[in-house]
Amino acid sequence: MTETPEPGEIDLDNMTLTGSLMAVTEHLRAVAGPATRDLTRREADTLLRSYLEPGCFPEAVRRLATRHLLILVGEQETGRRLGALALLSRMSLAESTITVLSPAAGAHDLLAGTEYEPGRAYLLHDWIAASTDRTELINLARKLAELGSYLVITRSGGPSQAVEVEHAWAVPEPGELFDLCLSTYDLRAGLSPEKLSRARELALTLPTPAEVVRLAARLAPGGEPSGEEVAAWLDTKPPMREVLAVAALAFTHRLAEAAFDEQLARLERLCHEIGRRPVTGPLIGAEDGLVAFRAGHQRGRVLAELAVRYGFSLWQPLREWVRSLPSQGPALQVRAAEGVALLARHAMREARQEFLEVWAQGSAAERVAAANVLSYMCADDTLAPEALGIAVGWAADPADLRATAAAVALGGGLAVRYPGDCARLLRRLETLGGPAAAVAAQSLKALPQG
């Protein structure tokens, strides 16, 4: 029997709260596994099927072969991860398996706290270390060279002082990448020359290789829908009350109709919008008493379009309304958290500054919502390291109220992707005292054993 928590504390013995946390974690287990693991050569070859080497690749091969350590520096979704895999596959290795390391490891951890085996390949993707120590990285390169092993790290941002082991990454030519995807996956069959030509022209305008690959994948039978119908509907300049309905649904997807109407009415009052929305619409449907998007992919697409099309007049009241949802009960708290995680894919700064940081310093329900956002972010390979980095930052000061939100997240979805890091961070929080100690102890008990 635990002591009754003080008002505002997070009580992980609460059955309703525990149930919602477990539901979010189990959802993640169904779609993702540990990020830190051994990647087989067969898995790597499958990932590299549609890989196109950028112009900087030959020099990167030469530098990795010489130094045994290379940090690829550039922006996200520019092909750095596949580039790292391709580089490691070019090295002479005793073992073809690639060991994926934690992005939370600092330079000192990599040098003194990681056991490297001779002739092995190592990958650290989306490094979140706060700083890079040139001397430790150069010493790490020497250590790897002595073992005949190789490590490639990817990192966002600009170059640091460790220029000897860093390499600026570049993107491949988008038209060539699109053509390679068509050939690799045999996507030309059944598609008209006109459709292929339009798609290739669109590929030339896309900013990242990841978007080019997704565009090509959508051409395949049964491929991921593009969400063009969302943009087409917004192009018609629908009335604001209809826009508010789809915006509200993006944060309350599959909510009971009466509850949805109640929450939408709250948002409309904030926006000074008077009017009755239609029960259904081009994007909104109702099934088994639940209001939902007609197709699941429309939820994320709506958030992406709203982020670029609308400004203060929509987003200011929408922010206020979304921030209030955790206080409306567990069902709304979980749905709002998933919506914010989806928003983070398209507007990370907005999701973090306007929701995550606010909730992490708020009531117990809001801090649980912040933790659930981090858990949902872990379903996305690009966002998972971001989620870990945010939790690490919140946990740095055990007296910080945000550390309690971190302690919840570290026992939830983050533990699915980064089990070793989460156990270590939770043990630290438990021993340091402060508001997060009790929560960390409860989260540790919930971690899978073994």
CSV table of C-alpha atoms in Angstrom, one decimal:
chain,number,residue,atom,x,y,z
A,1,MET,CA,0.0,0.0,0.0
A,2,THR,CA,1.5,3.3,-1.0
A,3,GLU,CA,1.0,6.6,0.7
A,4,THR,CA,-1.7,8.9,-0.6
A,5,PRO,CA,-0.1,11.3,-3.0
A,6,GLU,CA,-0.1,15.0,-2.3
A,7,PRO,CA,-2.4,17.1,-4.5
A,8,GLY,CA,-0.8,17.5,-8.0
A,9,GLU,CA,1.5,14.5,-7.6
A,10,ILE,CA,1.4,11.7,-10.2
A,11,ASP,CA,-0.1,8.6,-8.7
A,12,LEU,CA,0.9,5.6,-10.9
A,13,ASP,CA,-1.2,3.3,-8.6
A,14,ASN,CA,-4.3,5.0,-9.9
A,15,MET,CA,-6.0,2.3,-12.0
A,16,THR,CA,-7.5,4.7,-14.5
A,17,LEU,CA,-4.2,6.4,-15.0
A,18,THR,CA,-2.3,3.2,-15.2
A,19,GLY,CA,-4.7,1.8,-17.7
A,20,SER,CA,-4.3,4.8,-20.1
A,21,LEU,CA,-0.5,4.6,-19.8
A,22,MET,CA,-0.4,0.9,-20.5
A,23,ALA,CA,-2.7,1.4,-23.5
A,24,VAL,CA,-0.3,3.9,-25.0
A,25,THR,CA,2.7,1.7,-24.3
A,26,GLU,CA,1.1,-1.4,-25.7
A,27,HIS,CA,0.1,0.6,-28.9
A,28,LEU,CA,3.8,1.4,-29.3
A,29,ARG,CA,4.9,-2.2,-28.7
A,30,ALA,CA,2.6,-3.2,-31.6
A,31,VAL,CA,4.3,-0.9,-34.1
A,32,ALA,CA,7.9,-0.5,-32.9
A,33,GLY,CA,10.7,-2.3,-31.1
A,34,PRO,CA,14.0,-1.4,-29.5
A,35,ALA,CA,16.0,1.1,-31.4
A,36,THR,CA,19.3,-0.1,-29.8
A,37,ARG,CA,19.9,-3.6,-31.3
A,38,ASP,CA,21.9,-5.6,-33.8
A,39,LEU,CA,20.9,-5.0,-37.4
A,40,THR,CA,21.6,-8.0,-39.6
A,41,ARG,CA,23.2,-7.6,-43.0
A,42,ARG,CA,20.0,-8.9,-44.7
A,43,GLU,CA,18.0,-6.1,-42.9
A,44,ALA,CA,20.6,-3.5,-44.0
A,45,ASP,CA,20.5,-4.7,-47.6
A,46,THR,CA,16.7,-4.5,-47.7
A,47,LEU,CA,16.9,-0.9,-46.4
A,48,LEU,CA,19.5,0.0,-49.0
A,49,ARG,CA,17.6,-1.4,-52.0
A,50,SER,CA,16.5,2.1,-53.1
A,51,TYR,CA,19.6,4.0,-51.8
A,52,LEU,CA,21.2,6.5,-54.1
A,53,GLU,CA,24.7,7.7,-53.2
A,54,PRO,CA,25.0,11.5,-53.0
A,55,GLY,CA,28.0,13.3,-54.4
A,56,CYS,CA,29.7,13.4,-51.0
A,57,PHE,CA,29.7,9.6,-50.6
A,58,PRO,CA,33.1,8.6,-52.2
A,59,GLU,CA,34.9,11.1,-49.9
A,60,ALA,CA,33.0,9.8,-46.9
A,61,VAL,CA,34.0,6.2,-47.8
A,62,ARG,CA,37.7,7.3,-47.9
A,63,ARG,CA,37.5,9.2,-44.6
A,64,LEU,CA,35.8,6.4,-42.8
A,65,ALA,CA,38.2,3.8,-44.0
A,66,THR,CA,41.1,6.0,-42.8
A,67,ARG,CA,39.7,7.3,-39.5
A,68,HIS,CA,37.3,4.4,-38.5
A,69,LEU,CA,35.0,7.0,-37.0
A,70,LEU,CA,32.8,9.4,-39.1
A,71,ILE,CA,30.1,11.8,-37.9
A,72,LEU,CA,27.6,12.7,-40.7
A,73,VAL,CA,26.4,16.2,-40.0
A,74,GLY,CA,23.3,17.7,-41.7
A,75,GLU,CA,19.6,18.1,-41.5
A,76,GLN,CA,17.0,15.4,-40.7
A,77,GLU,CA,15.4,13.3,-43.5
A,78,THR,CA,18.4,13.9,-45.8
A,79,GLY,CA,19.3,10.2,-46.0
A,80,ARG,CA,22.0,10.2,-43.3
A,81,ARG,CA,20.9,7.0,-41.7
A,82,LEU,CA,20.9,5.0,-44.9
A,83,GLY,CA,24.1,6.8,-45.8
A,84,ALA,CA,25.6,5.5,-42.6
A,85,LEU,CA,24.5,2.0,-43.4
A,86,ALA,CA,25.8,2.2,-46.9
A,87,LEU,CA,29.2,3.5,-45.6
A,88,LEU,CA,29.5,0.7,-43.1
A,89,SER,CA,28.6,-1.9,-45.7
A,90,ARG,CA,31.7,-0.7,-47.7
A,91,MET,CA,34.1,-1.5,-44.9
A,92,SER,CA,36.1,-4.7,-44.5
A,93,LEU,CA,34.5,-6.4,-41.4
A,94,ALA,CA,34.9,-9.6,-39.5
A,95,GLU,CA,31.1,-9.6,-38.7
A,96,SER,CA,28.5,-8.3,-41.1
A,97,THR,CA,26.1,-7.4,-38.2
A,98,ILE,CA,25.7,-3.7,-37.4
A,99,THR,CA,25.2,-2.8,-33.7
A,100,VAL,CA,23.0,0.2,-33.2
A,101,LEU,CA,24.0,2.3,-30.2
A,102,SER,CA,22.0,4.7,-28.1
A,103,PRO,CA,21.7,8.3,-29.3
A,104,ALA,CA,22.0,9.4,-25.6
A,105,ALA,CA,25.6,8.2,-25.2
A,106,GLY,CA,28.0,11.1,-24.8
A,107,ALA,CA,31.5,11.3,-26.2
A,108,HIS,CA,32.9,10.0,-22.9
A,109,ASP,CA,30.4,7.2,-22.8
A,110,LEU,CA,31.4,6.2,-26.4
A,111,LEU,CA,35.1,6.2,-25.5
A,112,ALA,CA,35.2,4.7,-22.0
A,113,GLY,CA,31.8,3.1,-21.4
A,114,THR,CA,31.1,1.2,-24.6
A,115,GLU,CA,32.6,-2.3,-25.3
A,116,TYR,CA,33.7,-2.6,-29.0
A,117,GLU,CA,34.5,-5.9,-30.5
A,118,PRO,CA,37.2,-6.3,-33.2
A,119,GLY,CA,36.2,-6.1,-36.8
A,120,ARG,CA,32.6,-4.9,-36.0
A,121,ALA,CA,30.4,-2.1,-37.4
A,122,TYR,CA,28.5,0.3,-35.1
A,123,LEU,CA,25.9,2.9,-35.9
A,124,LEU,CA,24.6,5.8,-33.8
A,125,HIS,CA,21.8,7.6,-35.4
A,126,ASP,CA,20.5,11.1,-34.5
A,127,TRP,CA,23.0,11.8,-31.8
A,128,ILE,CA,21.5,14.0,-29.1
A,129,ALA,CA,24.7,14.6,-27.0
A,130,ALA,CA,24.7,18.2,-25.7
A,131,SER,CA,28.3,18.7,-26.8
A,132,THR,CA,31.0,17.0,-28.7
A,133,ASP,CA,34.5,16.7,-27.2
A,134,ARG,CA,37.1,16.9,-29.9
A,135,THR,CA,39.8,15.1,-27.9
A,136,GLU,CA,37.6,12.3,-26.8
A,137,LEU,CA,36.3,11.7,-30.3
A,138,ILE,CA,39.8,11.6,-31.8
A,139,ASN,CA,40.8,9.2,-29.1
A,140,LEU,CA,37.7,7.1,-29.9
A,141,ALA,CA,38.8,7.0,-33.6
A,142,ARG,CA,42.2,5.7,-32.5
A,143,LYS,CA,40.6,3.1,-30.3
A,144,LEU,CA,38.4,1.9,-33.2
A,145,ALA,CA,41.3,1.8,-35.6
A,146,GLU,CA,43.3,-0.4,-33.2
A,147,LEU,CA,40.3,-2.9,-33.1
A,148,GLY,CA,39.7,-2.7,-36.9
A,149,SER,CA,36.1,-1.6,-36.1
A,150,TYR,CA,34.1,1.2,-37.5
A,151,LEU,CA,31.5,3.7,-36.1
A,152,VAL,CA,29.3,6.1,-38.0
A,153,ILE,CA,27.3,8.7,-36.2
A,154,THR,CA,24.7,11.0,-37.6
A,155,ARG,CA,24.0,14.4,-36.0
A,156,SER,CA,21.7,17.3,-36.9
A,157,GLY,CA,23.1,20.9,-37.0
A,158,GLY,CA,26.4,22.4,-38.1
A,159,PRO,CA,30.0,21.3,-37.8
A,160,SER,CA,31.8,21.4,-34.4
A,161,GLN,CA,35.5,21.6,-33.5
A,162,ALA,CA,35.9,17.9,-34.1
A,163,VAL,CA,36.4,18.5,-37.8
A,164,GLU,CA,38.8,15.6,-38.2
A,165,VAL,CA,36.0,13.1,-37.8
A,166,GLU,CA,33.0,15.1,-39.1
A,167,HIS,CA,31.6,15.1,-42.7
A,168,ALA,CA,29.0,17.4,-44.1
A,169,TRP,CA,26.2,15.3,-45.6
A,170,ALA,CA,24.4,16.2,-48.8
A,171,VAL,CA,21.3,14.9,-50.6
A,172,PRO,CA,21.2,12.9,-53.8
A,173,GLU,CA,19.6,14.4,-57.0
A,174,PRO,CA,15.8,13.9,-56.5
A,175,GLY,CA,15.0,13.0,-60.1
A,176,GLU,CA,17.6,10.2,-60.1
A,177,LEU,CA,16.4,9.0,-56.7
A,178,PHE,CA,12.8,8.9,-58.0
A,179,ASP,CA,13.9,6.9,-61.0
A,180,LEU,CA,15.9,4.4,-58.9
A,181,CYS,CA,12.8,3.9,-56.7
A,182,LEU,CA,10.7,3.2,-59.7
A,183,SER,CA,13.2,0.6,-61.0
A,184,THR,CA,13.9,-1.0,-57.6
A,185,TYR,CA,10.2,-1.6,-56.8
A,186,ASP,CA,9.1,-2.1,-60.4
A,187,LEU,CA,6.5,0.7,-60.1
A,188,ARG,CA,6.2,1.6,-63.8
A,189,ALA,CA,3.9,-1.3,-64.6
A,190,GLY,CA,0.3,-0.2,-65.0
A,191,LEU,CA,1.0,3.5,-64.7
A,192,SER,CA,0.5,5.9,-67.5
A,193,PRO,CA,3.4,8.0,-68.9
A,194,GLU,CA,1.5,11.1,-68.0
A,195,LYS,CA,1.1,10.1,-64.3
A,196,LEU,CA,4.8,9.1,-64.1
A,197,SER,CA,5.8,12.4,-65.7
A,198,ARG,CA,3.7,14.4,-63.2
A,199,ALA,CA,5.1,12.5,-60.3
A,200,ARG,CA,8.7,13.0,-61.4
A,201,GLU,CA,8.1,16.7,-61.8
A,202,LEU,CA,6.7,16.8,-58.3
A,203,ALA,CA,9.8,14.8,-57.0
A,204,LEU,CA,12.1,17.6,-58.3
A,205,THR,CA,10.4,20.1,-56.0
A,206,LEU,CA,10.5,18.0,-52.8
A,207,PRO,CA,13.0,19.2,-50.2
A,208,THR,CA,14.2,15.8,-48.8
A,209,PRO,CA,15.1,12.3,-50.1
A,210,ALA,CA,12.6,10.9,-47.6
A,211,GLU,CA,9.7,12.7,-49.3
A,212,VAL,CA,10.9,11.5,-52.7
A,213,VAL,CA,10.9,7.9,-51.5
A,214,ARG,CA,7.4,8.3,-50.0
A,215,LEU,CA,6.1,9.9,-53.2
A,216,ALA,CA,7.4,6.9,-55.2
A,217,ALA,CA,6.0,4.4,-52.7
A,218,ARG,CA,2.5,5.9,-53.1
A,219,LEU,CA,2.5,5.0,-56.7
A,220,ALA,CA,2.5,1.3,-55.8
A,221,PRO,CA,-0.8,-0.6,-55.7
A,222,GLY,CA,-2.0,-0.3,-52.2
A,223,GLY,CA,0.6,2.3,-51.4
A,224,GLU,CA,0.3,4.8,-48.6
A,225,PRO,CA,-2.4,7.4,-49.4
A,226,SER,CA,-1.1,10.9,-50.1
A,227,GLY,CA,-3.8,12.8,-48.4
A,228,GLU,CA,-4.4,15.0,-51.5
A,229,GLU,CA,-8.1,15.1,-50.7
A,230,VAL,CA,-7.3,17.1,-47.5
A,231,ALA,CA,-5.4,19.8,-49.4
A,232,ALA,CA,-8.1,19.8,-52.1
A,233,TRP,CA,-10.9,20.4,-49.5
A,234,LEU,CA,-9.0,23.2,-47.8
A,235,ASP,CA,-8.3,24.8,-51.3
A,236,THR,CA,-12.1,25.4,-51.5
A,237,LYS,CA,-11.8,27.8,-48.5
A,238,PRO,CA,-14.4,26.0,-46.3
A,239,PRO,CA,-16.2,28.0,-43.6
A,240,MET,CA,-14.2,28.4,-40.4
A,241,ARG,CA,-16.7,26.3,-38.4
A,242,GLU,CA,-16.0,23.4,-40.7
A,243,VAL,CA,-12.2,24.0,-40.4
A,244,LEU,CA,-12.6,24.1,-36.6
A,245,ALA,CA,-14.4,20.7,-36.7
A,246,VAL,CA,-11.6,18.9,-38.5
A,247,ALA,CA,-9.0,20.7,-36.3
A,248,ALA,CA,-10.8,19.5,-33.2
A,249,LEU,CA,-11.0,16.0,-34.6
A,250,ALA,CA,-7.3,15.9,-35.2
A,251,PHE,CA,-6.9,16.0,-31.4
A,252,THR,CA,-9.9,13.9,-30.5
A,253,HIS,CA,-10.1,11.3,-33.2
A,254,ARG,CA,-12.6,8.5,-32.6
A,255,LEU,CA,-14.4,10.2,-29.7
A,256,ALA,CA,-18.0,9.5,-28.8
A,257,GLU,CA,-20.3,11.9,-30.8
A,258,ALA,CA,-21.8,13.6,-27.7
A,259,ALA,CA,-18.4,14.2,-26.2
A,260,PHE,CA,-17.0,15.5,-29.5
A,261,ASP,CA,-19.9,18.0,-29.9
A,262,GLU,CA,-19.2,19.2,-26.3
A,263,GLN,CA,-15.5,19.7,-26.9
A,264,LEU,CA,-16.1,21.3,-30.3
A,265,ALA,CA,-18.6,23.8,-28.8
A,266,ARG,CA,-15.9,24.8,-26.3
A,267,LEU,CA,-13.5,25.5,-29.2
A,268,GLU,CA,-16.1,27.4,-31.1
A,269,ARG,CA,-16.7,29.7,-28.1
A,270,LEU,CA,-13.0,30.4,-28.0
A,271,CYS,CA,-13.1,31.3,-31.7
A,272,HIS,CA,-16.3,33.3,-31.4
A,273,GLU,CA,-17.8,31.0,-34.0
A,274,ILE,CA,-21.6,30.5,-33.9
A,275,GLY,CA,-23.1,27.8,-36.1
A,276,ARG,CA,-23.9,24.1,-36.3
A,277,ARG,CA,-21.4,21.9,-38.0
A,278,PRO,CA,-22.8,19.1,-40.2
A,279,VAL,CA,-22.7,15.7,-38.5
A,280,THR,CA,-20.5,14.4,-41.3
A,281,GLY,CA,-18.5,16.0,-44.1
A,282,PRO,CA,-15.8,15.3,-46.8
A,283,LEU,CA,-13.3,14.3,-44.1
A,284,ILE,CA,-15.5,13.6,-41.0
A,285,GLY,CA,-17.6,10.5,-40.6
A,286,ALA,CA,-19.5,8.7,-37.8
A,287,GLU,CA,-19.4,5.0,-37.1
A,288,ASP,CA,-20.6,3.1,-34.1
A,289,GLY,CA,-21.3,6.3,-32.3
A,290,LEU,CA,-17.8,7.6,-32.7
A,291,VAL,CA,-16.7,10.7,-34.7
A,292,ALA,CA,-13.6,10.0,-36.8
A,293,PHE,CA,-11.8,10.8,-40.0
A,294,ARG,CA,-13.1,8.9,-43.0
A,295,ALA,CA,-9.5,7.6,-43.5
A,296,GLY,CA,-6.9,7.3,-40.8
A,297,HIS,CA,-4.1,9.0,-42.8
A,298,GLN,CA,-6.3,12.2,-42.9
A,299,ARG,CA,-5.6,13.0,-39.3
A,300,GLY,CA,-1.9,13.7,-39.8
A,301,ARG,CA,-2.5,15.3,-43.1
A,302,VAL,CA,-5.0,17.8,-41.6
A,303,LEU,CA,-2.4,18.8,-39.0
A,304,ALA,CA,0.3,19.3,-41.6
A,305,GLU,CA,-2.0,21.5,-43.8
A,306,LEU,CA,-3.3,23.5,-40.8
A,307,ALA,CA,0.3,24.2,-39.7
A,308,VAL,CA,1.2,25.8,-43.1
A,309,ARG,CA,-2.1,27.4,-44.1
A,310,TYR,CA,-3.4,29.0,-40.9
A,311,GLY,CA,-2.0,31.5,-38.5
A,312,PHE,CA,-2.8,33.2,-35.2
A,313,SER,CA,-6.5,33.5,-35.7
A,314,LEU,CA,-6.9,29.7,-35.8
A,315,TRP,CA,-3.9,28.5,-33.8
A,316,GLN,CA,-4.1,30.7,-30.8
A,317,PRO,CA,-7.6,29.5,-29.7
A,318,LEU,CA,-6.8,26.0,-30.9
A,319,ARG,CA,-3.7,26.0,-28.6
A,320,GLU,CA,-5.7,27.1,-25.6
A,321,TRP,CA,-8.3,24.5,-26.3
A,322,VAL,CA,-5.8,21.6,-26.8
A,323,ARG,CA,-3.9,22.5,-23.7
A,324,SER,CA,-7.1,22.2,-21.7
A,325,LEU,CA,-8.0,18.7,-22.9
A,326,PRO,CA,-5.9,16.7,-20.3
A,327,SER,CA,-8.2,18.2,-17.6
A,328,GLN,CA,-11.3,16.8,-19.4
A,329,GLY,CA,-10.5,13.2,-18.5
A,330,PRO,CA,-8.2,10.3,-19.5
A,331,ALA,CA,-9.9,9.6,-22.9
A,332,LEU,CA,-9.4,13.1,-24.1
A,333,GLN,CA,-5.9,13.3,-22.5
A,334,VAL,CA,-4.7,10.3,-24.5
A,335,ARG,CA,-6.2,11.5,-27.8
A,336,ALA,CA,-4.8,15.0,-27.4
A,337,ALA,CA,-1.3,13.5,-26.7
A,338,GLU,CA,-1.5,11.4,-29.9
A,339,GLY,CA,-2.6,14.5,-31.8
A,340,VAL,CA,0.4,16.6,-30.5
A,341,ALA,CA,2.8,13.7,-31.4
A,342,LEU,CA,1.4,13.8,-34.9
A,343,LEU,CA,1.8,17.5,-35.1
A,344,ALA,CA,5.4,17.1,-34.1
A,345,ARG,CA,6.1,15.3,-37.4
A,346,HIS,CA,5.3,18.5,-39.2
A,347,ALA,CA,5.9,21.3,-36.7
A,348,MET,CA,8.2,20.1,-33.9
A,349,ARG,CA,8.9,23.5,-32.5
A,350,GLU,CA,5.2,24.3,-32.2
A,351,ALA,CA,4.5,20.9,-30.6
A,352,ARG,CA,7.3,21.3,-28.1
A,353,GLN,CA,7.0,25.0,-27.1
A,354,GLU,CA,3.2,25.3,-27.1
A,355,PHE,CA,2.2,21.9,-25.7
A,356,LEU,CA,4.9,19.7,-24.4
A,357,GLU,CA,6.7,22.3,-22.3
A,358,VAL,CA,3.5,23.7,-21.0
A,359,TRP,CA,2.0,20.4,-20.0
A,360,ALA,CA,5.3,19.2,-18.5
A,361,GLN,CA,5.1,22.0,-15.9
A,362,GLY,CA,1.4,21.8,-15.3
A,363,SER,CA,-1.0,19.6,-13.3
A,364,ALA,CA,-0.6,15.9,-12.8
A,365,ALA,CA,-2.9,15.2,-15.7
A,366,GLU,CA,-1.0,17.6,-18.0
A,367,ARG,CA,2.4,16.0,-17.1
A,368,VAL,CA,1.0,12.6,-17.9
A,369,ALA,CA,-0.2,14.0,-21.2
A,370,ALA,CA,3.3,15.3,-21.9
A,371,ALA,CA,4.7,11.8,-21.1
A,372,ASN,CA,2.2,10.2,-23.5
A,373,VAL,CA,3.2,12.6,-26.2
A,374,LEU,CA,6.8,11.4,-25.9
A,375,SER,CA,5.6,7.8,-26.0
A,376,TYR,CA,3.6,8.4,-29.2
A,377,MET,CA,6.5,10.2,-30.7
A,378,CYS,CA,8.5,7.0,-30.3
A,379,ALA,CA,6.4,5.3,-33.0
A,380,ASP,CA,8.3,7.5,-35.5
A,381,ASP,CA,12.0,6.6,-36.1
A,382,THR,CA,12.8,10.2,-36.7
A,383,LEU,CA,11.0,11.5,-33.7
A,384,ALA,CA,12.0,8.8,-31.2
A,385,PRO,CA,15.5,10.3,-30.6
A,386,GLU,CA,13.9,13.7,-30.2
A,387,ALA,CA,11.6,12.3,-27.6
A,388,LEU,CA,14.5,10.7,-25.7
A,389,GLY,CA,16.4,14.0,-25.9
A,390,ILE,CA,13.5,15.9,-24.4
A,391,ALA,CA,13.1,13.4,-21.6
A,392,VAL,CA,16.8,13.5,-20.8
A,393,GLY,CA,16.7,17.3,-20.6
A,394,TRP,CA,13.7,17.2,-18.3
A,395,ALA,CA,15.3,14.6,-16.0
A,396,ALA,CA,18.6,16.6,-15.7
A,397,ASP,CA,17.3,18.4,-12.6
A,398,PRO,CA,15.4,16.1,-10.2
A,399,ALA,CA,13.9,19.2,-8.5
A,400,ASP,CA,12.4,20.3,-11.8
A,401,LEU,CA,8.7,19.5,-12.0
A,402,ARG,CA,9.2,18.4,-15.6
A,403,ALA,CA,11.4,15.5,-14.2
A,404,THR,CA,8.1,13.8,-13.0
A,405,ALA,CA,6.8,13.8,-16.6
A,406,ALA,CA,10.1,12.4,-17.7
A,407,ALA,CA,9.9,9.7,-15.1
A,408,VAL,CA,6.5,8.6,-16.5
A,409,ALA,CA,7.7,8.6,-20.1
A,410,LEU,CA,10.8,6.7,-19.3
A,411,GLY,CA,8.7,3.9,-17.9
A,412,GLY,CA,6.4,4.0,-20.9
A,413,GLY,CA,6.9,4.3,-24.6
A,414,LEU,CA,10.5,5.4,-24.3
A,415,ALA,CA,11.3,2.2,-22.5
A,416,VAL,CA,10.1,0.2,-25.5
A,417,ARG,CA,12.6,2.0,-27.8
A,418,TYR,CA,15.5,2.6,-25.4
A,419,PRO,CA,15.2,0.1,-22.5
A,420,GLY,CA,18.8,0.5,-21.2
A,421,ASP,CA,18.8,4.3,-21.2
A,422,CYS,CA,15.4,4.4,-19.5
A,423,ALA,CA,16.4,2.0,-16.7
A,424,ARG,CA,19.6,4.0,-16.0
A,425,LEU,CA,17.8,7.4,-16.0
A,426,LEU,CA,15.0,6.1,-13.7
A,427,ARG,CA,17.5,4.6,-11.2
A,428,ARG,CA,19.3,8.0,-11.1
A,429,LEU,CA,16.0,9.9,-10.5
A,430,GLU,CA,15.0,7.5,-7.8
A,431,THR,CA,18.2,8.0,-5.9
A,432,LEU,CA,18.4,11.8,-6.2
A,433,GLY,CA,15.1,12.5,-4.4
A,434,GLY,CA,12.9,15.5,-5.4
A,435,PRO,CA,9.4,15.3,-6.8
A,436,ALA,CA,10.4,12.7,-9.4
A,437,ALA,CA,11.8,10.1,-7.1
A,438,ALA,CA,8.6,8.4,-6.2
A,439,VAL,CA,7.4,8.4,-9.8
A,440,ALA,CA,10.7,7.0,-11.0
A,441,ALA,CA,10.4,4.2,-8.4
A,442,GLN,CA,6.9,3.3,-9.7
A,443,SER,CA,8.1,3.4,-13.3
A,444,LEU,CA,11.0,1.1,-12.5
A,445,LYS,CA,8.6,-1.5,-11.1
A,446,ALA,CA,6.7,-1.4,-14.4
A,447,LEU,CA,9.7,-2.0,-16.6
A,448,PRO,CA,10.0,-5.5,-18.1
A,449,GLN,CA,12.4,-7.6,-16.2
A,450,GLY,CA,15.4,-9.3,-17.8
